[in-house]
mmCIF file of C-alpha atoms in Angstrom:
data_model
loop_
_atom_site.group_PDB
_atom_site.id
_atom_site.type_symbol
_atom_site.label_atom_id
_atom_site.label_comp_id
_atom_site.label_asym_id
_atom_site.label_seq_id
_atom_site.Cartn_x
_atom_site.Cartn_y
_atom_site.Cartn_z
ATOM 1 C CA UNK A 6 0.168 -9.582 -6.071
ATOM 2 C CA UNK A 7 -0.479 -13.162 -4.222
ATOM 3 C CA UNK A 8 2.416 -15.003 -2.993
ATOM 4 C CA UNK A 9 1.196 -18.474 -2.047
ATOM 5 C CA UNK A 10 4.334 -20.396 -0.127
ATOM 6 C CA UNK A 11 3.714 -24.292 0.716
ATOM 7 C CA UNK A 12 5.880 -26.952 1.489
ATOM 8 C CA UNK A 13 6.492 -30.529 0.308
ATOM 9 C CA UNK A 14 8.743 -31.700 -2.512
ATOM 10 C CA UNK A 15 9.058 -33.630 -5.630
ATOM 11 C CA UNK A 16 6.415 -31.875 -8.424
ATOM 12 C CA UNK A 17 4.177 -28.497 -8.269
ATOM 13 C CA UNK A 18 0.673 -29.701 -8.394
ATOM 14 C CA UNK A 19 -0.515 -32.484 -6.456
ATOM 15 C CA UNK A 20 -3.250 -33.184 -9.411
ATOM 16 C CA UNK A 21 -0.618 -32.433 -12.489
ATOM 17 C CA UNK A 22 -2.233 -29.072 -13.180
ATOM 18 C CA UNK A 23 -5.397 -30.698 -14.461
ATOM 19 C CA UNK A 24 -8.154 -28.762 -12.525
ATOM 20 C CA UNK A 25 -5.739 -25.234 -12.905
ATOM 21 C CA UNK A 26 -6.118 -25.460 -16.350
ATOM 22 C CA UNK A 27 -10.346 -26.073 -16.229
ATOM 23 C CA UNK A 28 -10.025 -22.742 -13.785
ATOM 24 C CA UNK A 29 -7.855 -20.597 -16.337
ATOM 25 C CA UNK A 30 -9.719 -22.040 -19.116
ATOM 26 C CA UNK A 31 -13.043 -20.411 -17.406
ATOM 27 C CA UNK A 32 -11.479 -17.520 -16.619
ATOM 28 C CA UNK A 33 -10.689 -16.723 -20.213
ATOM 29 C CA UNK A 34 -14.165 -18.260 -21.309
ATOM 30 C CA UNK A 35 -15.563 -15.425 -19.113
ATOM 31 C CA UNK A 36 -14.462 -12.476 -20.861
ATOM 32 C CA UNK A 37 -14.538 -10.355 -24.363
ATOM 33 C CA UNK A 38 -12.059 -7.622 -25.394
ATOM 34 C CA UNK A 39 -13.594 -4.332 -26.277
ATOM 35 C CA UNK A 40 -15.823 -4.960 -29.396
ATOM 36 C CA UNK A 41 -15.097 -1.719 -30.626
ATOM 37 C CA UNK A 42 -11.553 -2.677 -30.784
ATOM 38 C CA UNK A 43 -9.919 -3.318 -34.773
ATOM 39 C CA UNK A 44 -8.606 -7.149 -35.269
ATOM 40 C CA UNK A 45 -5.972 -8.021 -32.288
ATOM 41 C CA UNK A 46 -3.863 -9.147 -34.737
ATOM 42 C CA UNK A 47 -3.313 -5.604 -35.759
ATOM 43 C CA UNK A 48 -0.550 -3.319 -35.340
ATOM 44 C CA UNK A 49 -0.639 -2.010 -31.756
ATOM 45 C CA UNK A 50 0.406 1.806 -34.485
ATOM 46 C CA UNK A 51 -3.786 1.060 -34.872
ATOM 47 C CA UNK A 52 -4.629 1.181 -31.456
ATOM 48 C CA UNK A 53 -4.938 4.481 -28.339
ATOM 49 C CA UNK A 54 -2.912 3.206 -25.456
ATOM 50 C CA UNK A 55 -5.162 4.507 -22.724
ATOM 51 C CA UNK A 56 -8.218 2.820 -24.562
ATOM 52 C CA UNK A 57 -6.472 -0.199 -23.925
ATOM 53 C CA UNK A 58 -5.494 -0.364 -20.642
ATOM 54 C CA UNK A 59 -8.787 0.786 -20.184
ATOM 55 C CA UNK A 60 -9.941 -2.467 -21.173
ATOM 56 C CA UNK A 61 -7.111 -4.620 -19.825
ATOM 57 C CA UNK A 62 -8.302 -2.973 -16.145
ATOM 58 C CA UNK A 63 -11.845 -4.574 -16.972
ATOM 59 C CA UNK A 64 -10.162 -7.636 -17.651
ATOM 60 C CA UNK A 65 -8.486 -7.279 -14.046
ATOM 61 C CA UNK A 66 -11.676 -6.481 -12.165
ATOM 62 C CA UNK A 67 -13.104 -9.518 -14.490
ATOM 63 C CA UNK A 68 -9.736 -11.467 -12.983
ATOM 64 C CA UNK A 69 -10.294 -10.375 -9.280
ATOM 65 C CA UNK A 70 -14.423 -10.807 -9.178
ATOM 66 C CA UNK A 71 -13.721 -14.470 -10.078
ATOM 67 C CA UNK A 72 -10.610 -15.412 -8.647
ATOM 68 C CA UNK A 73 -11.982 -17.352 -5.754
ATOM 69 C CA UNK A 74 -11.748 -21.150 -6.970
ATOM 70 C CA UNK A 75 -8.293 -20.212 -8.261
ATOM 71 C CA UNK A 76 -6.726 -19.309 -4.925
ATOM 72 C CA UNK A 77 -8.288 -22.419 -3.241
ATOM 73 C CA UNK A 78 -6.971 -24.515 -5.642
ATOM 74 C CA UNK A 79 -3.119 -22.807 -5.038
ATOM 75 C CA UNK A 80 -3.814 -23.448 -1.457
ATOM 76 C CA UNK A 81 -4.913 -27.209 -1.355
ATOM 77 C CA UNK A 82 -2.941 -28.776 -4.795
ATOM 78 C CA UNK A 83 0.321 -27.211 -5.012
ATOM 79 C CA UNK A 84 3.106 -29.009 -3.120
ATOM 80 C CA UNK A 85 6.341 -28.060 -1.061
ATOM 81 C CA UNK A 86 9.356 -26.569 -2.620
ATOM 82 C CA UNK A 87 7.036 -24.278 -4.892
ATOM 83 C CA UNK A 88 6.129 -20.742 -5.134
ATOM 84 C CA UNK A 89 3.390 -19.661 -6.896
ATOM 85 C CA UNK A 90 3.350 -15.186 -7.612
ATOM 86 C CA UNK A 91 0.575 -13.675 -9.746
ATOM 87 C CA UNK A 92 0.460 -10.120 -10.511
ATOM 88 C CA UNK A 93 -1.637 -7.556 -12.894
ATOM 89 C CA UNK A 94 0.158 -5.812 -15.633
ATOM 90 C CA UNK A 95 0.414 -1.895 -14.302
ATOM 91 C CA UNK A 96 -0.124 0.896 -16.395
ATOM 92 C CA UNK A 97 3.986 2.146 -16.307
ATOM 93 C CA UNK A 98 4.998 -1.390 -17.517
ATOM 94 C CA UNK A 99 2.770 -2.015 -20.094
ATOM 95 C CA UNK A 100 3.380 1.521 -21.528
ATOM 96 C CA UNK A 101 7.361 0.816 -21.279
ATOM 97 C CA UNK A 102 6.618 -2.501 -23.440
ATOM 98 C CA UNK A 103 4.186 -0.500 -25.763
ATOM 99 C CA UNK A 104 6.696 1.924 -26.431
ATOM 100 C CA UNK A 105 9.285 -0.286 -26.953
ATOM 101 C CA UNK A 106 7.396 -2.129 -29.780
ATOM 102 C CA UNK A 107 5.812 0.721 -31.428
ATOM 103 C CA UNK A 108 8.028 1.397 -34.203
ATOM 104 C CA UNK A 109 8.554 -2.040 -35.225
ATOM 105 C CA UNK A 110 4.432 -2.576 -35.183
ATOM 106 C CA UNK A 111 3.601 -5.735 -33.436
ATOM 107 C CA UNK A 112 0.584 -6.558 -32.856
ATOM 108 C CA UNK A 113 -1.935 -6.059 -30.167
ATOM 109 C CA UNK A 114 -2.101 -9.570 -29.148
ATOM 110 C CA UNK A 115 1.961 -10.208 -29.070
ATOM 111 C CA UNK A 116 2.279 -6.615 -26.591
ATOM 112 C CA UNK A 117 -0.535 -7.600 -24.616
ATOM 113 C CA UNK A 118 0.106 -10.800 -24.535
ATOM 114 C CA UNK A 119 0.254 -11.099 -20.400
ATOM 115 C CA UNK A 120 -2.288 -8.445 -18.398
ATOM 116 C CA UNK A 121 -2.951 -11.520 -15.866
ATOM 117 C CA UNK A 122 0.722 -13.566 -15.621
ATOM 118 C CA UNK A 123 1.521 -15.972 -12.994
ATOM 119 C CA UNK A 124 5.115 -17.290 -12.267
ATOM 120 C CA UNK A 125 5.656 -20.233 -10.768
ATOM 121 C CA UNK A 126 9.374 -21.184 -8.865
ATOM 122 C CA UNK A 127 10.349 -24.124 -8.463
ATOM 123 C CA UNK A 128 13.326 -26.138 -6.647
ATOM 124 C CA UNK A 129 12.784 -29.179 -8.969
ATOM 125 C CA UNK A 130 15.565 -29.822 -11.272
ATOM 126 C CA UNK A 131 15.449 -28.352 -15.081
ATOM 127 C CA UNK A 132 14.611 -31.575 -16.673
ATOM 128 C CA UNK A 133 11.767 -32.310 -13.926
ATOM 129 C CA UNK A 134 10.606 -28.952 -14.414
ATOM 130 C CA UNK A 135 9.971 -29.916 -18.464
ATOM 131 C CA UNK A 136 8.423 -33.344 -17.596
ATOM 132 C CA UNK A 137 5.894 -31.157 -15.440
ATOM 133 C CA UNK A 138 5.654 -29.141 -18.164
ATOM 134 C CA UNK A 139 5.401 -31.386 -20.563
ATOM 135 C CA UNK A 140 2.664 -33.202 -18.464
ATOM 136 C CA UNK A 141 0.551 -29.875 -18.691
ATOM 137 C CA UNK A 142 0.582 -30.053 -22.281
ATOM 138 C CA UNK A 143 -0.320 -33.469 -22.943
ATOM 139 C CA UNK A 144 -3.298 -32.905 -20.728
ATOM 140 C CA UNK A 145 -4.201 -29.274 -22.514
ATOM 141 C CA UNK A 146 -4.225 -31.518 -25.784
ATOM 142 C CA UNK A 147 -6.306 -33.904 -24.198
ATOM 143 C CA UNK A 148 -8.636 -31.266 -23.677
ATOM 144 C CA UNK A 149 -8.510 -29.504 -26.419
ATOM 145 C CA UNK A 150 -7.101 -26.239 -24.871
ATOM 146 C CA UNK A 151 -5.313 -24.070 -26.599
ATOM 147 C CA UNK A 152 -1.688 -23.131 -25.651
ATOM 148 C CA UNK A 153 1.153 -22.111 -27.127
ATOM 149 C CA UNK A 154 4.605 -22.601 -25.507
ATOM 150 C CA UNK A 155 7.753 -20.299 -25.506
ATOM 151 C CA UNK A 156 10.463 -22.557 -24.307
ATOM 152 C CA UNK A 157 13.415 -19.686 -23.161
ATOM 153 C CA UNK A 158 15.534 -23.482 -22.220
ATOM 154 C CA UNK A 159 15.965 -24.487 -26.055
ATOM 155 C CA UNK A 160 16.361 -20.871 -27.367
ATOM 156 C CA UNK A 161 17.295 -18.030 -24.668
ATOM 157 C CA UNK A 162 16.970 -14.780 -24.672
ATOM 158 C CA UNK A 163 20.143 -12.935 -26.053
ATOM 159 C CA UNK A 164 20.540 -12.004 -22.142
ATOM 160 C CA UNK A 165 20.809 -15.131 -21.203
ATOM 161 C CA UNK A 166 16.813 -15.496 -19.632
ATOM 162 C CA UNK A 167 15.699 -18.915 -19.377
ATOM 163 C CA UNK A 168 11.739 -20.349 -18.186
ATOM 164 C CA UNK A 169 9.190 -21.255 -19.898
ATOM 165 C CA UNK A 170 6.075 -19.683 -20.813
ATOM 166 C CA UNK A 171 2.566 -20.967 -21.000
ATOM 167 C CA UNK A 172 0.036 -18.824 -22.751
ATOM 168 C CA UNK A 173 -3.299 -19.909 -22.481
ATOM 169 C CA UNK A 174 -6.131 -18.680 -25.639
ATOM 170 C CA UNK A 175 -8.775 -20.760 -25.966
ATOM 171 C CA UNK A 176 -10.742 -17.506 -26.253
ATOM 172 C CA UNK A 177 -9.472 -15.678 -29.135
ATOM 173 C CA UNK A 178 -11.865 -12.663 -28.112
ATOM 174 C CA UNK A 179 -10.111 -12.147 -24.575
ATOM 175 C CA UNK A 180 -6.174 -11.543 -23.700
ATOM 176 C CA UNK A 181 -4.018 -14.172 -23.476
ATOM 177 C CA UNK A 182 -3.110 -15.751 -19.745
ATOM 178 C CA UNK A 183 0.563 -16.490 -19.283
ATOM 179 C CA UNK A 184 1.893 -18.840 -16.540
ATOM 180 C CA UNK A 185 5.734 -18.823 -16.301
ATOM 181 C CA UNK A 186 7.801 -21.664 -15.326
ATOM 182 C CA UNK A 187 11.336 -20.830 -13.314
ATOM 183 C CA UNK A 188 13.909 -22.935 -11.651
ATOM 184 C CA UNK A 189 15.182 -21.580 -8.483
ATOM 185 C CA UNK A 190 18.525 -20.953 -9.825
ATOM 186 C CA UNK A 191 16.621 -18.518 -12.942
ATOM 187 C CA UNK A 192 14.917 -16.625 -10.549
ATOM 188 C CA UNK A 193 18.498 -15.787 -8.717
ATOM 189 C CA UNK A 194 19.457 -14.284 -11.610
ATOM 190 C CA UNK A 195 16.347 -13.079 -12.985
ATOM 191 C CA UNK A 196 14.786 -10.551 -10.329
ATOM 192 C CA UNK A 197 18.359 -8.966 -11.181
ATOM 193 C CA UNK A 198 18.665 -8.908 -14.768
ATOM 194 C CA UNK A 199 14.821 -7.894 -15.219
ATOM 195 C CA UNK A 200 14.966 -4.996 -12.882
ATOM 196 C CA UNK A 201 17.806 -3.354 -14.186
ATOM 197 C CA UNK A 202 18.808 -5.013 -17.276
ATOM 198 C CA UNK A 203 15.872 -5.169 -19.117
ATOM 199 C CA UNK A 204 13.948 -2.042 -17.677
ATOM 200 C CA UNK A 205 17.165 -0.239 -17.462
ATOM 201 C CA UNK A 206 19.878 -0.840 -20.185
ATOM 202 C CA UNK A 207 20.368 -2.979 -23.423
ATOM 203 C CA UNK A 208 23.044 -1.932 -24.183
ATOM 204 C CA UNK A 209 25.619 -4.962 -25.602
ATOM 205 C CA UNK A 210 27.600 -4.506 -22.570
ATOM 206 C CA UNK A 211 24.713 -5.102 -20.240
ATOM 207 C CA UNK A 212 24.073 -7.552 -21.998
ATOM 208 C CA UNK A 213 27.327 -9.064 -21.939
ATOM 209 C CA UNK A 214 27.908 -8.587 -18.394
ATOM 210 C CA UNK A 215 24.148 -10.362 -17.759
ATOM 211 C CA UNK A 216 25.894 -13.089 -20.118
ATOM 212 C CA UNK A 217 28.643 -13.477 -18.038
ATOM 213 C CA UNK A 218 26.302 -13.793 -14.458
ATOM 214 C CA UNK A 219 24.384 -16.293 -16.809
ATOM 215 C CA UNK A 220 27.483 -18.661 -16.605
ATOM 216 C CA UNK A 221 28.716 -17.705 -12.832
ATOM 217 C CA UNK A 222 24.986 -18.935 -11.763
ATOM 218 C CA UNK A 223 25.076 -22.288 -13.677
ATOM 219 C CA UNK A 224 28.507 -22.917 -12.292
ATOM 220 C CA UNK A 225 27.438 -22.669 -8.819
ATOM 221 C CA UNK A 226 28.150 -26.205 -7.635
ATOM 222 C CA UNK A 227 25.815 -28.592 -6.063
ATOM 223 C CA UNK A 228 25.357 -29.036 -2.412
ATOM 224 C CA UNK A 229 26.656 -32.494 -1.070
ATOM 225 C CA UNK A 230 23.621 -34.662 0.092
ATOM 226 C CA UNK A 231 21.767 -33.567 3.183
ATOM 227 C CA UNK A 232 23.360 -29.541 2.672
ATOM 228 C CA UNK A 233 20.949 -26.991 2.539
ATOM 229 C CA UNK A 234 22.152 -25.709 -1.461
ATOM 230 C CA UNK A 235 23.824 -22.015 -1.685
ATOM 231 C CA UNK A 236 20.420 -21.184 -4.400
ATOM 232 C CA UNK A 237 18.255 -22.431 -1.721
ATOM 233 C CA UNK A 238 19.594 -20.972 0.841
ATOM 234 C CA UNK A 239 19.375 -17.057 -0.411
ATOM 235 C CA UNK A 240 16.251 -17.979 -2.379
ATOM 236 C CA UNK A 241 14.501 -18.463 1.599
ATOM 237 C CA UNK A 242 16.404 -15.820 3.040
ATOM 238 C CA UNK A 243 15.559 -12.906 0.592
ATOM 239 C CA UNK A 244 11.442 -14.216 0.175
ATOM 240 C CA UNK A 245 11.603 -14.253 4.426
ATOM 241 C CA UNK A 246 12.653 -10.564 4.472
ATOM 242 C CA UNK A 247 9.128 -8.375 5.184
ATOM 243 C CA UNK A 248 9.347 -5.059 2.820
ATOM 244 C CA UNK A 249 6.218 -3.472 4.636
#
C-alpha cells in the first residue's frame, strides 16, 4: 500500500487529473488477461479461482514494474488537504467477494472489477468533490477514455456508503482500474462500517445500526471559521498514529 500525504487546499490535482488519466490509461494499455481465459463477461460459476488470482498477481507485478511515472506524478500534482491510498486486491478478499457472488453468477469482470484500486480522501466539500469529478470526466470524454461511473452520492448503498467510483477500461482485454472518491467525513464512517460491517455482518440490524451512524456523521456540525473541524481533527490524529 502507498500512502502519499501533501498539503495545500482547494482541489486534488494541481493539473485536473489530466496527465493521471494518460498514466492509468497506459497502464491498462500495457496488459492482457489470460488468453486462455472464457469471455470476461462470463459467469465467474465458469471460471477456477486460483487460475485467476493467478493472473490478477501478473497484473500486480505488471502494476508494480511500471508504477514509476505514477508515483511522481502523486508526489508533484496533487495538492494539500488530500490523501491519495492505493492497494492490491489480496488473495483472502477477493476470495470473500468471489464467494459472496457465486451463487448469484456475476460475471468475471463485475467481481474483479478492482485488483489495482486507489482511494482518494479529500477535505473538499461534497459538491466540490463532484465538480472535480465531474472535471475528470469531461476530460476522459475529451479523450476518448473509457469510464464508467458509480455515483454511491445519488444512490447509496443500503448501508448507507457514499463515494464515488471511477473505473477505468479502455482495454477491454485487461481488468478494470478503479479510483475511489471520499469526503473526509465518508471515510470516518467508512474504515468502520467496511471492516466490520461489510466483512463481518449483514445482517438488517447491522445494517440498521450502520444506518443510524450514517445520520449521527452527517449531523456533526460545522466548525465556526478559523476552528480546526471535529472530522478533521480525528481524521489527522488516527492517519498520525504509526502501526509498525
Amino acid at each position: 500500500m502507498c500512502l502519499w500525504r501533501i498539503k495545500k487546499v482547494g482541489k486534488i490535482f494541481s493539473d485536473d487529473g489530466k496527465e493521471l488519466l494518460r498514466i492509468l490509461e497506459n497502464l491498462i494499455n500495457g496488459f492482457e488477461i489470460n488468453g486462455e481465459f472464457p469471455s470476461v463477461k462470463r459467469s465467474i460459476k465458469q471460471f477456477d479461482f486460483d487460475d485467476v488470482y493467478t493472473d490478477i498477481l501478473d497484473y500486480h507485478e505488471h502494476i508494480i514494474d511500471r508504477r514509476d511515472e505514477y508515483d511522481n506524478y502523486i508526489f508533484k500534482n496533487v495538492l494539500s488537504g488530500n490523501e491519495i491510498i492505493d492497494r492490491y486486491k489480496a488473495e483472502d478478499s477477493l476470495r470473500y467477494k468471489w464467494n459472496k457472488n457465486l451463487e448469484s453468477g456475476r460475471r468475471l469482470f463485475e467481481v474483479c472489477n478492482d485488483p489495482w484500486a486507489i482511494r482518494i480522501i479529500t477535505n473538499i466539500t461534497e459538491d466540490d468533490l463532484k465538480g472535480e469529478i465531474d472535471n475528470i470526466i469531461c476530460l476522459a470524454n475529451e479523450l476518448k477514455y473509457k469510464i464508467d461511473v458509480v455515483n454511491f452520492y445519488e444512490n447509496p448503498k443500503l448501508d448507507g456508503y457514499r463515494g464515488v467510483h471511477l473505473y477505468f477500461k479502455n482495454n477491454k482485454k485487461c481488468y478494470p482500474i478503479e479510483v475511489q472518491f471520499w469526503t473526509r467525513r465518508d471515510w470516518f464512517l467508512q474504515r468502520y462500517t467496511h471492516e466490520v460491517i461489510y466483512k463481518q455482518s449483514y445482517e438488517k440490524s447491522a445494517i440498521d445500526y450502520s444506518n443510524n451512524l450514517r445520520d449521527w456523521v452527517d449531523n456533526i456540525p460545522l466548525s465556526p471559521l478559523g476552528l480546526d473541524s471535529f472530522i478533521d481533527y480525528y481524521y489527522e490524529v488516527i492517519n498520525s498514529i504509526n502501526y509498525d
